[in-house]
mmCIF file of C-alpha atoms in Angstrom:
data_model
loop_
_atom_site.group_PDB
_atom_site.id
_atom_site.type_symbol
_atom_site.label_atom_id
_atom_site.label_comp_id
_atom_site.label_asym_id
_atom_site.label_seq_id
_atom_site.Cartn_x
_atom_site.Cartn_y
_atom_site.Cartn_z
ATOM 1 C CA MET A 126 111.536 86.120 -67.021
ATOM 2 C CA SER A 127 114.426 84.297 -68.878
ATOM 3 C CA ASN A 128 113.153 84.047 -72.824
ATOM 4 C CA THR A 129 114.727 80.651 -73.677
ATOM 5 C CA LEU A 130 112.660 77.763 -72.375
ATOM 6 C CA TYR A 131 113.534 75.326 -69.467
ATOM 7 C CA TYR A 132 112.883 71.770 -68.694
ATOM 8 C CA VAL A 133 109.191 70.635 -67.138
ATOM 9 C CA ASP A 134 110.148 67.659 -64.146
ATOM 10 C CA GLU A 135 109.498 64.686 -64.258
ATOM 11 C CA TYR A 136 106.177 65.544 -62.323
ATOM 12 C CA ASN A 137 104.750 67.597 -65.234
ATOM 13 C CA ARG A 138 103.384 70.390 -63.863
ATOM 14 C CA PRO A 139 102.078 72.881 -65.894
ATOM 15 C CA PRO A 140 103.477 76.323 -66.595
ATOM 16 C CA PRO A 141 102.153 79.223 -64.295
ATOM 17 C CA ASN A 142 99.240 80.702 -65.837
ATOM 18 C CA TYR A 143 98.060 77.940 -67.910
ATOM 19 C CA ASN A 144 94.449 77.303 -67.016
ATOM 20 C CA SER A 145 93.225 81.070 -67.172
ATOM 21 C CA TRP A 146 95.246 83.023 -70.155
ATOM 22 C CA LEU A 147 93.037 82.893 -72.400
ATOM 23 C CA SER A 148 90.751 86.141 -72.256
ATOM 24 C CA PRO A 149 87.012 86.105 -73.023
ATOM 25 C CA ARG A 150 87.168 88.292 -75.990
ATOM 26 C CA HIS A 151 89.265 85.630 -77.436
ATOM 27 C CA ALA A 152 87.929 82.667 -76.432
ATOM 28 C CA GLU A 153 84.637 84.204 -78.314
ATOM 29 C CA ARG A 154 86.375 82.814 -81.920
ATOM 30 C CA LEU A 155 90.110 81.235 -80.191
ATOM 31 C CA LYS A 156 89.547 77.622 -78.276
ATOM 32 C CA ARG A 157 92.724 76.084 -76.661
ATOM 33 C CA LEU A 158 94.317 72.903 -77.565
ATOM 34 C CA GLY A 159 93.203 70.895 -74.669
ATOM 35 C CA LYS A 160 92.571 67.789 -74.307
ATOM 36 C CA LYS A 161 93.187 64.564 -76.798
ATOM 37 C CA LYS A 162 89.405 64.639 -76.905
ATOM 38 C CA LEU A 163 88.826 67.696 -78.598
ATOM 39 C CA THR A 164 91.897 67.146 -80.974
ATOM 40 C CA PHE A 165 90.488 64.206 -81.753
ATOM 41 C CA THR A 166 86.766 65.427 -81.823
ATOM 42 C CA LEU A 167 87.352 67.723 -84.856
ATOM 43 C CA ARG A 168 90.010 65.255 -86.858
ATOM 44 C CA LEU A 169 86.988 62.716 -87.359
ATOM 45 C CA GLU A 170 84.872 65.240 -88.096
ATOM 46 C CA LYS A 171 87.612 66.467 -90.956
ATOM 47 C CA ARG A 172 87.798 69.933 -90.437
ATOM 48 C CA PRO A 173 90.494 72.215 -91.174
ATOM 49 C CA MET A 174 92.442 73.215 -88.368
ATOM 50 C CA VAL A 175 95.116 76.374 -87.820
ATOM 51 C CA ILE A 176 96.825 75.532 -84.631
ATOM 52 C CA ALA A 177 99.102 77.792 -82.793
ATOM 53 C CA LEU A 178 101.309 77.030 -79.999
ATOM 54 C CA HIS A 179 103.939 79.555 -77.481
ATOM 55 C CA MET A 180 104.959 80.064 -74.256
ATOM 56 C CA PHE A 181 101.642 81.681 -74.321
ATOM 57 C CA ALA A 182 101.390 81.125 -70.046
ATOM 58 C CA ASP A 183 105.212 83.068 -69.780
ATOM 59 C CA ASP A 184 104.032 86.100 -71.504
ATOM 60 C CA LEU A 185 100.721 87.450 -71.212
ATOM 61 C CA ASP A 186 102.181 91.192 -73.151
ATOM 62 C CA GLY A 187 103.883 89.548 -75.286
ATOM 63 C CA LEU A 188 101.097 86.873 -76.525
ATOM 64 C CA LYS A 189 98.318 89.778 -76.780
ATOM 65 C CA HIS A 190 99.630 91.167 -79.794
ATOM 66 C CA TRP A 191 100.040 87.652 -81.728
ATOM 67 C CA LEU A 192 96.045 86.209 -80.157
ATOM 68 C CA ASP A 193 94.717 89.191 -81.769
ATOM 69 C CA MET A 194 96.313 88.293 -85.065
ATOM 70 C CA ILE A 195 95.013 85.174 -85.144
ATOM 71 C CA TYR A 196 91.255 86.068 -83.867
ATOM 72 C CA GLU A 197 91.080 88.791 -86.399
ATOM 73 C CA VAL A 198 91.657 85.674 -89.265
ATOM 74 C CA ALA A 199 89.112 83.631 -87.108
ATOM 75 C CA ALA A 200 86.021 86.510 -88.367
ATOM 76 C CA LEU A 201 83.108 84.786 -89.309
ATOM 77 C CA ASP A 202 83.433 86.287 -92.494
ATOM 78 C CA SER A 203 86.812 85.621 -93.127
ATOM 79 C CA PHE A 204 88.103 82.022 -92.069
ATOM 80 C CA GLY A 205 85.682 81.457 -89.193
ATOM 81 C CA LYS A 206 83.121 79.356 -91.548
ATOM 82 C CA GLN A 207 85.466 76.712 -92.797
ATOM 83 C CA ILE A 208 88.524 76.675 -90.555
ATOM 84 C CA GLU A 209 88.213 75.147 -86.963
ATOM 85 C CA PHE A 210 91.509 77.901 -84.136
ATOM 86 C CA LEU A 211 92.812 76.498 -81.988
ATOM 87 C CA VAL A 212 95.649 78.129 -78.877
ATOM 88 C CA ASP A 213 98.368 77.355 -76.654
ATOM 89 C CA ASP A 214 100.620 76.861 -74.547
ATOM 90 C CA ILE A 215 102.878 74.700 -75.911
ATOM 91 C CA TRP A 216 102.636 72.578 -72.441
ATOM 92 C CA ALA A 217 99.520 71.456 -73.595
ATOM 93 C CA ALA A 218 100.800 70.025 -77.757
ATOM 94 C CA TYR A 219 101.766 66.479 -75.560
ATOM 95 C CA VAL A 220 98.364 65.917 -76.281
ATOM 96 C CA PHE A 221 99.580 64.598 -80.362
ATOM 97 C CA ASP A 222 101.349 61.809 -78.484
ATOM 98 C CA LEU A 223 99.226 58.869 -78.327
ATOM 99 C CA PHE A 224 100.519 57.960 -75.844
ATOM 100 C CA ASN A 225 101.256 60.563 -73.451
ATOM 101 C CA LYS A 226 104.748 59.974 -72.331
ATOM 102 C CA TYR A 227 106.090 63.479 -71.561
ATOM 103 C CA PRO A 228 105.537 67.720 -72.557
ATOM 104 C CA PHE A 229 107.559 69.821 -75.077
ATOM 105 C CA ARG A 230 108.402 72.761 -73.301
ATOM 106 C CA ARG A 231 112.243 71.814 -73.020
ATOM 107 C CA ASP A 232 115.812 74.311 -72.676
ATOM 108 C CA ASP A 233 115.432 75.112 -77.188
ATOM 109 C CA SER A 234 117.436 77.569 -77.663
ATOM 110 C CA SER A 235 116.093 78.360 -80.796
ATOM 111 C CA PHE A 236 112.741 79.130 -79.174
ATOM 112 C CA SER A 237 111.549 81.849 -77.080
ATOM 113 C CA THR A 238 108.913 84.650 -75.878
ATOM 114 C CA GLN A 239 110.116 87.116 -78.242
ATOM 115 C CA SER A 240 109.341 84.050 -81.348
ATOM 116 C CA PRO A 241 106.199 84.129 -83.143
ATOM 117 C CA PRO A 242 104.354 80.938 -82.969
ATOM 118 C CA LEU A 243 104.815 78.064 -83.731
ATOM 119 C CA ILE A 244 101.877 76.956 -86.381
ATOM 120 C CA PHE A 245 100.659 74.664 -88.382
ATOM 121 C CA GLY A 246 97.981 73.851 -90.008
ATOM 122 C CA VAL A 247 96.249 70.036 -90.363
ATOM 123 C CA SER A 248 93.810 70.130 -93.887
ATOM 124 C CA ALA A 249 90.585 67.724 -94.032
ATOM 125 C CA ALA A 250 91.942 64.829 -94.773
ATOM 126 C CA GLY A 251 94.922 64.945 -92.216
ATOM 127 C CA GLU A 252 97.687 66.760 -93.971
ATOM 128 C CA VAL A 253 100.126 68.954 -91.404
ATOM 129 C CA HIS A 254 101.129 71.770 -92.436
ATOM 130 C CA PHE A 255 104.289 74.146 -90.951
ATOM 131 C CA PHE A 256 103.770 78.295 -91.154
ATOM 132 C CA GLY A 257 107.221 78.302 -91.710
ATOM 133 C CA SER A 258 110.521 75.910 -93.218
ATOM 134 C CA ALA A 259 113.097 73.368 -91.900
ATOM 135 C CA HIS A 260 114.467 76.553 -90.257
ATOM 136 C CA GLY A 261 111.668 77.090 -88.295
ATOM 137 C CA PRO A 262 108.286 79.118 -87.849
ATOM 138 C CA SER A 263 107.986 82.582 -90.234
ATOM 139 C CA THR A 264 106.994 85.060 -88.203
ATOM 140 C CA PRO A 265 103.397 85.752 -89.044
ATOM 141 C CA SER A 266 100.995 89.113 -90.609
ATOM 142 C CA LEU A 267 97.249 89.427 -91.288
ATOM 143 C CA GLU A 268 98.260 88.807 -95.447
ATOM 144 C CA SER A 269 100.476 85.690 -94.786
ATOM 145 C CA LEU A 270 98.194 83.950 -92.665
ATOM 146 C CA HIS A 271 95.323 84.809 -94.328
ATOM 147 C CA VAL A 272 97.552 83.300 -98.212
ATOM 148 C CA PHE A 273 98.509 80.770 -95.602
ATOM 149 C CA CYS A 274 94.472 79.884 -94.862
ATOM 150 C CA THR A 275 93.434 80.230 -98.631
ATOM 151 C CA GLN A 276 96.152 77.275 -99.530
ATOM 152 C CA LEU A 277 94.801 74.866 -95.852
ATOM 153 C CA LEU A 278 91.006 74.985 -97.479
ATOM 154 C CA ALA A 279 92.147 74.428 -101.516
ATOM 155 C CA ASP A 280 94.477 72.008 -99.949
ATOM 156 C CA SER A 281 97.669 73.839 -102.544
ATOM 157 C CA LEU A 282 100.252 73.601 -99.780
ATOM 158 C CA VAL A 283 103.568 72.253 -100.828
ATOM 159 C CA GLN A 284 104.138 69.206 -97.994
ATOM 160 C CA GLN A 285 107.858 70.877 -97.634
ATOM 161 C CA PHE A 286 109.635 67.528 -95.158
ATOM 162 C CA ARG A 287 109.621 64.217 -95.381
ATOM 163 C CA PHE A 288 109.815 61.973 -92.709
ATOM 164 C CA GLU A 289 111.337 58.899 -94.114
ATOM 165 C CA ASP A 290 111.996 55.790 -92.071
ATOM 166 C CA LYS A 291 115.161 55.043 -94.110
ATOM 167 C CA ARG A 292 117.010 56.545 -97.528
ATOM 168 C CA ARG A 293 119.359 55.348 -100.159
ATOM 169 C CA VAL A 294 123.087 56.014 -98.035
ATOM 170 C CA PRO A 295 125.252 55.686 -101.844
ATOM 171 C CA ASP A 296 128.158 54.024 -102.631
ATOM 172 C CA MET A 297 131.370 56.368 -103.107
ATOM 173 C CA GLU A 298 133.724 55.499 -105.831
ATOM 174 C CA LEU A 299 137.527 56.822 -105.922
ATOM 175 C CA ALA A 300 136.964 57.964 -109.329
ATOM 176 C CA ASN A 301 134.153 60.326 -108.325
ATOM 177 C CA PHE A 302 135.493 60.858 -104.425
ATOM 178 C CA ASN A 303 136.714 64.676 -106.618
ATOM 179 C CA ASP A 304 133.196 65.751 -107.188
ATOM 180 C CA LEU A 305 131.170 63.959 -104.702
ATOM 181 C CA ILE A 306 133.656 65.710 -102.256
ATOM 182 C CA TYR A 307 134.356 69.279 -104.004
ATOM 183 C CA GLY A 308 131.441 69.514 -106.332
ATOM 184 C CA GLU A 309 128.698 70.369 -103.373
ATOM 185 C CA GLN A 310 130.434 73.515 -101.954
ATOM 186 C CA GLN A 311 127.297 74.512 -99.752
ATOM 187 C CA ALA A 312 127.453 70.955 -97.459
ATOM 188 C CA ASP A 313 129.200 68.748 -95.562
ATOM 189 C CA ILE A 314 129.652 65.483 -96.512
ATOM 190 C CA LEU A 315 129.931 62.175 -94.195
ATOM 191 C CA LEU A 316 131.275 59.545 -95.918
ATOM 192 C CA GLY A 317 131.674 55.644 -93.573
ATOM 193 C CA PHE A 318 133.405 52.606 -94.307
ATOM 194 C CA TYR A 319 132.774 49.163 -94.119
ATOM 195 C CA SER A 320 135.025 46.919 -95.890
ATOM 196 C CA SER A 321 132.758 44.022 -97.990
ATOM 197 C CA TYR A 322 134.444 41.396 -96.712
ATOM 198 C CA LYS A 323 132.465 42.011 -93.309
ATOM 199 C CA LEU A 324 129.380 42.029 -94.697
ATOM 200 C CA GLY A 325 127.551 39.763 -92.339
ATOM 201 C CA THR A 326 128.930 40.537 -89.630
ATOM 202 C CA ALA A 327 126.526 42.751 -86.764
ATOM 203 C CA GLU A 328 129.232 45.280 -86.693
ATOM 204 C CA THR A 329 129.626 46.186 -90.495
ATOM 205 C CA GLU A 330 125.950 45.280 -90.483
ATOM 206 C CA ASN A 331 125.087 47.632 -87.674
ATOM 207 C CA PHE A 332 127.103 50.362 -89.032
ATOM 208 C CA LEU A 333 125.531 50.390 -93.017
ATOM 209 C CA ASP A 334 121.541 50.392 -91.164
ATOM 210 C CA ASN A 335 122.354 53.323 -88.924
ATOM 211 C CA LEU A 336 123.860 55.026 -91.770
ATOM 212 C CA ALA A 337 120.777 54.977 -93.929
ATOM 213 C CA ARG A 338 118.683 56.337 -90.550
ATOM 214 C CA LEU A 339 120.513 58.798 -90.638
ATOM 215 C CA ALA A 340 120.520 59.374 -93.772
ATOM 216 C CA ALA A 341 116.494 59.921 -92.589
ATOM 217 C CA ARG A 342 117.279 62.588 -90.232
ATOM 218 C CA MET A 343 119.501 64.732 -92.643
ATOM 219 C CA GLN A 344 116.391 64.265 -95.184
ATOM 220 C CA GLN A 345 115.988 68.625 -94.091
ATOM 221 C CA GLU A 346 119.882 69.376 -93.849
ATOM 222 C CA GLN A 347 122.807 70.622 -95.533
ATOM 223 C CA VAL A 348 123.957 66.827 -95.509
ATOM 224 C CA ASN A 349 125.354 63.953 -97.407
ATOM 225 C CA ILE A 350 126.123 60.738 -96.430
ATOM 226 C CA PHE A 351 128.256 58.262 -99.075
ATOM 227 C CA LYS A 352 129.867 55.657 -97.888
ATOM 228 C CA MET A 353 132.491 53.433 -99.020
ATOM 229 C CA ASN A 354 134.354 49.325 -99.664
ATOM 230 C CA ILE A 355 137.500 49.927 -98.178
ATOM 231 C CA ASP A 356 138.257 46.988 -100.930
ATOM 232 C CA THR A 357 137.408 48.159 -103.994
ATOM 233 C CA ASN A 358 139.078 51.633 -103.407
ATOM 234 C CA LYS A 359 142.331 52.506 -102.684
ATOM 235 C CA VAL A 360 141.901 55.043 -99.284
ATOM 236 C CA PRO A 361 142.923 59.031 -99.867
ATOM 237 C CA LYS A 362 145.615 59.285 -96.890
ATOM 238 C CA LYS A 363 144.044 62.382 -95.213
ATOM 239 C CA PHE A 364 141.948 59.762 -93.794
ATOM 240 C CA ASN A 365 143.733 57.461 -90.481
ATOM 241 C CA PHE A 366 142.024 54.665 -89.390
ATOM 242 C CA GLU A 367 142.482 51.221 -89.209
ATOM 243 C CA THR A 368 139.974 49.056 -89.071
ATOM 244 C CA THR A 369 136.686 49.638 -90.123
ATOM 245 C CA PRO A 370 133.838 50.299 -89.680
ATOM 246 C CA ALA A 371 134.769 54.508 -89.609
ATOM 247 C CA LEU A 372 133.298 57.458 -89.891
ATOM 248 C CA PHE A 373 135.080 61.051 -90.484
ATOM 249 C CA LEU A 374 132.075 64.379 -90.870
ATOM 250 C CA LEU A 375 133.964 67.085 -93.926
ATOM 251 C CA PRO A 376 132.203 70.732 -93.088
ATOM 252 C CA ARG A 377 131.414 72.185 -95.977
ATOM 253 C CA TYR A 378 134.492 75.396 -95.667
ATOM 254 C CA ASP A 379 137.109 72.824 -94.033
ATOM 255 C CA LYS A 380 136.674 69.408 -96.278
ATOM 256 C CA HIS A 381 140.765 69.232 -96.702
ATOM 257 C CA ASN A 382 140.691 68.217 -92.214
ATOM 258 C CA PRO A 383 137.670 65.160 -92.414
ATOM 259 C CA ILE A 384 136.711 65.010 -88.508
ATOM 260 C CA ARG A 385 136.990 60.844 -87.507
ATOM 261 C CA CYS A 386 133.341 60.394 -85.531
ATOM 262 C CA TYR A 387 136.240 57.764 -81.898
ATOM 263 C CA HIS A 388 132.467 56.529 -80.564
ATOM 264 C CA THR A 389 133.535 53.279 -79.527
ATOM 265 C CA SER A 390 130.133 52.425 -80.334
ATOM 266 C CA LEU A 391 128.584 53.963 -83.667
ATOM 267 C CA GLY A 392 124.807 54.301 -83.266
ATOM 268 C CA ILE A 393 122.683 56.798 -84.523
ATOM 269 C CA GLY A 394 122.690 58.263 -81.784
ATOM 270 C CA LYS A 395 126.638 59.556 -81.906
ATOM 271 C CA MET A 396 126.688 60.128 -85.332
ATOM 272 C CA LEU A 397 123.789 62.038 -85.484
ATOM 273 C CA LEU A 398 126.096 63.917 -82.487
ATOM 274 C CA HIS A 399 128.882 64.307 -84.060
ATOM 275 C CA VAL A 400 127.294 65.202 -86.794
ATOM 276 C CA ALA A 401 125.713 68.432 -85.264
ATOM 277 C CA GLU A 402 128.458 69.156 -83.147
ATOM 278 C CA HIS A 403 130.476 69.414 -86.214
ATOM 279 C CA ALA A 404 128.578 70.787 -89.523
ATOM 280 C CA GLY A 405 129.840 73.898 -91.188
ATOM 281 C CA GLU A 406 126.792 75.111 -90.217
ATOM 282 C CA GLU A 407 124.178 73.712 -88.076
ATOM 283 C CA LEU A 408 121.633 72.203 -88.681
ATOM 284 C CA ASN A 409 117.683 73.150 -89.150
ATOM 285 C CA PHE A 410 116.093 70.342 -87.211
ATOM 286 C CA TYR A 411 118.836 70.114 -84.548
ATOM 287 C CA ASP A 412 120.545 72.077 -81.773
ATOM 288 C CA ARG A 413 124.464 71.242 -81.677
ATOM 289 C CA ARG A 414 123.914 68.858 -78.826
ATOM 290 C CA ALA A 415 121.728 67.008 -81.203
ATOM 291 C CA ILE A 416 118.686 67.671 -79.578
ATOM 292 C CA ARG A 417 115.762 68.257 -82.308
ATOM 293 C CA ARG A 418 114.524 71.325 -82.324
ATOM 294 C CA LEU A 419 110.435 71.918 -80.604
ATOM 295 C CA HIS A 420 109.507 72.853 -83.675
ATOM 296 C CA ALA A 421 111.026 69.927 -86.072
ATOM 297 C CA ASP A 422 109.881 67.924 -82.464
ATOM 298 C CA LEU A 423 105.707 68.278 -83.076
ATOM 299 C CA LEU A 424 106.196 68.783 -86.816
ATOM 300 C CA LYS A 425 106.577 65.049 -86.275
ATOM 301 C CA LYS A 426 104.784 64.398 -83.467
ATOM 302 C CA MET A 427 101.499 65.949 -85.496
ATOM 303 C CA LYS A 428 102.715 64.441 -88.970
ATOM 304 C CA ASN A 429 101.820 61.157 -87.007
ATOM 305 C CA TYR A 430 98.619 61.889 -84.632
ATOM 306 C CA PHE A 431 96.540 63.062 -87.785
ATOM 307 C CA ASN A 432 97.502 60.260 -89.398
ATOM 308 C CA GLU A 433 95.070 57.734 -91.054
ATOM 309 C CA GLU A 434 96.587 54.818 -88.466
ATOM 310 C CA SER A 435 96.928 56.686 -85.790
ATOM 311 C CA MET A 436 93.865 57.029 -85.064
ATOM 312 C CA LYS A 437 92.831 53.315 -85.566
ATOM 313 C CA LEU A 438 95.255 53.148 -82.949
ATOM 314 C CA TYR A 439 93.398 55.996 -80.424
ATOM 315 C CA ARG A 440 90.362 54.940 -81.802
ATOM 316 C CA TYR A 441 91.751 51.062 -79.901
ATOM 317 C CA TYR A 442 93.564 52.381 -76.915
ATOM 318 C CA TYR A 443 91.339 55.454 -75.407
#
């Protein structure tokens, strides 16, 4: 059996053993994520939740270690009276998509059957916290899970991630070019060139809008994004282009050799792919193909699912 996630075909078939993996012993304290009704009901009751997702149905032997650990933390004399503990195969995570579009089992090289489970805490107020970092999940222990649950109940977990729709992209001037480019040693630089004489045209406005949208997606990454107006600045010779808009990535370890994005249409997808492919180090939330990693995808979906507006939308549709 391969340790790599695989694509689920268009018929959305469940993985093997999907209905039989949870042993009666574990079911005493742990609940399966199940259908939307379960998480929706718990959300309405405003009970804290710990949700652990893994490739449960694929590797039952490898699963037992993690289940035993979560089962112990879920004991009534531990956190079982105050927190709902839910476990399931990643295939079930589609319940967090209000419109049930597709599950999230897919070819993600950052996650395998040997990886620790993806653990999320949901506070009584509906705030979602990830047991890990932007880079991926942390390996849990009884001690670290106790700390996580204690902080979840005390509402003292710090929000690690921001998901703003857009972010401001600062202008770079020739006067501060060297400081901004070479002063930051640990970050890649993405620099977009535009002409102020073309402001108001669809091409330039879309380009600047997509830069701002890309900056929002790079909030968890070591990538600094700037734009430069060629009508008020003399463009350094290393940037070779004839028309604007133009986009270049300067990898953190080789900033003297900017890499131009030659896609004819500089849409958000092409921009993201260019950064993902050429970044000095692989991104936290995206692989080299610009596919959002599983832990990041689920974090974003859960944040959307548990906010108040989503609850209102759920009531409307269901």
